[in-house]
GROMACS .gro file of C-alpha atoms in nm:
model
  113
    1MET     CA    1   7.655  11.999  11.222
    2GLN     CA    2   8.016  11.895  11.250
    3LYS     CA    3   8.218  11.801  10.934
    4MET     CA    4   8.415  11.478  10.971
    5THR     CA    5   8.665  11.282  10.785
    6ALA     CA    6   8.702  10.904  10.782
    7ILE     CA    7   9.030  10.755  10.668
    8ASN     CA    8   9.049  10.391  10.563
    9THR     CA    9   9.411  10.281  10.561
   10ILE     CA   10   9.451   9.984  10.345
   11PHE     CA   11   9.772   9.781  10.394
   12VAL     CA   12   9.879   9.624  10.062
   13GLU     CA   13  10.171   9.397   9.945
   14LYS     CA   14  10.481   9.597   9.844
   15GLY     CA   15  10.441   9.729   9.479
   16LYS     CA   16  10.074   9.661   9.470
   17GLY     CA   17   9.941  10.001   9.575
   18GLU     CA   18   9.880  10.137   9.226
   19GLN     CA   19   9.669   9.829   9.160
   20ILE     CA   20   9.445   9.918   9.451
   21THR     CA   21   9.424  10.290   9.394
   22ALA     CA   22   9.309  10.222   9.038
   23ARG     CA   23   9.004  10.052   9.190
   24PHE     CA   24   8.891  10.406   9.294
   25GLU     CA   25   8.939  10.595   8.965
   26LYS     CA   26   8.577  10.556   8.868
   27ALA     CA   27   8.320  10.710   9.107
   28LYS     CA   28   8.109  10.463   9.284
   29ALA     CA   29   7.791  10.472   9.509
   30VAL     CA   30   7.963  10.655   9.795
   31HIS     CA   31   7.960  10.982   9.569
   32THR     CA   32   7.579  10.983   9.548
   33PHE     CA   33   7.523  10.950   9.938
   34GLU     CA   34   7.362  11.257  10.119
   35GLY     CA   35   7.626  11.460  10.310
   36PHE     CA   36   7.931  11.328  10.103
   37ILE     CA   37   8.168  11.624  10.035
   38ARG     CA   38   8.472  11.453   9.885
   39MET     CA   39   8.699  11.157   9.850
   40GLU     CA   40   9.087  11.149   9.817
   41VAL     CA   41   9.289  10.832   9.763
   42LEU     CA   42   9.658  10.854   9.886
   43LEU     CA   43   9.931  10.623   9.805
   44SER     CA   44  10.236  10.598  10.049
   45GLU     CA   45  10.575  10.684   9.885
   46ASP     CA   46  10.812  10.573  10.152
   47ALA     CA   47  10.691  10.260  10.336
   48GLU     CA   48  10.961   9.984  10.324
   49ASP     CA   49  10.773   9.660  10.369
   50ARG     CA   50  10.420   9.726  10.230
   51ASP     CA   51  10.223   9.992  10.045
   52GLU     CA   52   9.964  10.188  10.227
   53VAL     CA   53   9.654  10.335  10.044
   54LYS     CA   54   9.449  10.584  10.252
   55VAL     CA   55   9.087  10.633  10.140
   56CYS     CA   56   8.980  10.961  10.283
   57THR     CA   57   8.624  11.071  10.274
   58THR     CA   58   8.488  11.402  10.414
   59TRP     CA   59   8.116  11.430  10.520
   60GLU     CA   60   7.896  11.721  10.630
   61ASP     CA   61   7.818  11.545  10.944
   62ARG     CA   62   7.899  11.203  11.131
   63LYS     CA   63   7.536  11.091  11.071
   64TYR     CA   64   7.594  11.085  10.701
   65PHE     CA   65   7.901  10.878  10.721
   66ASP     CA   66   7.726  10.638  10.961
   67ASN     CA   67   7.447  10.598  10.704
   68TRP     CA   68   7.702  10.522  10.431
   69LEU     CA   69   7.900  10.277  10.674
   70HIS     CA   70   7.580  10.082  10.757
   71SER     CA   71   7.439  10.085  10.394
   72ARG     CA   72   7.376   9.796  10.156
   73GLU     CA   73   7.584   9.983   9.906
   74ASN     CA   74   7.892   9.990  10.122
   75GLU     CA   75   7.854   9.621  10.210
   76LYS     CA   76   7.828   9.534   9.834
   77SER     CA   77   8.122   9.729   9.758
   78HIS     CA   78   8.339   9.581  10.018
   79ASN     CA   79   8.221   9.219   9.944
   80ALA     CA   80   8.284   9.264   9.562
   81LYS     CA   81   8.541   9.011   9.424
   82SER     CA   82   8.816   9.099   9.211
   83PRO     CA   83   8.757   9.019   8.830
   84SER     CA   84   9.049   8.782   8.836
   85ALA     CA   85   9.095   8.465   9.030
   86GLU     CA   86   9.436   8.576   9.182
   87LYS     CA   87   9.496   8.626   9.554
   88SER     CA   88   9.410   8.980   9.694
   89PRO     CA   89   9.722   9.193   9.764
   90ILE     CA   90   9.537   9.346  10.055
   91LEU     CA   91   9.690   9.259  10.394
   92GLY     CA   92   9.425   9.441  10.613
   93ASN     CA   93   9.282   9.766  10.676
   94GLU     CA   94   9.233  10.018  10.971
   95LEU     CA   95   8.936  10.279  10.981
   96THR     CA   96   8.997  10.603  11.179
   97THR     CA   97   8.758  10.898  11.201
   98PHE     CA   98   8.834  11.259  11.275
   99ALA     CA   99   8.637  11.583  11.346
  100VAL     CA  100   8.716  11.856  11.100
  101LYS     CA  101   8.817  12.151  11.335
  102VAL     CA  102   9.000  12.375  11.093
  103GLN     CA  103   8.989  12.387  10.716
  104HIS     CA  104   9.169  12.638  10.482
  105LEU     CA  105   9.066  12.683  10.125
  106PRO     CA  106   9.248  12.862   9.851
  107ALA     CA  107   9.220  13.236   9.864
  108GLU     CA  108   8.961  13.257   9.571
  109ALA     CA  109   8.732  12.992   9.729
  110GLU     CA  110   8.742  13.186  10.059
  111LYS     CA  111   8.634  13.508   9.881
  112ALA     CA  112   8.334  13.314   9.720
  113LYS     CA  113   8.190  13.227  10.057
   0.00000   0.00000   0.00000
């Protein structure tokens, strides 16, 4: 097995990044999928013309990510409409995947292994 991380970069209208990151505060279906390790949601601090939100998920193996990516739960979560009728501040997105080659944990976590 080869751990992998998927990073979905969401391009957002300037000043609306907090609005998008708030959508991830409550755990959703992805957290229940086999092979899911963790999710981190990052908000850019220095983009000039737009905000960038990076949704990073780490998986035990690529096959688990692929199962999530092609799942009904993933489709439903990305097709869900915002509760308000206002126009979405999302300008677009880009998905990139990476093989995890090196990972360092805090010293205490390393001792527990």
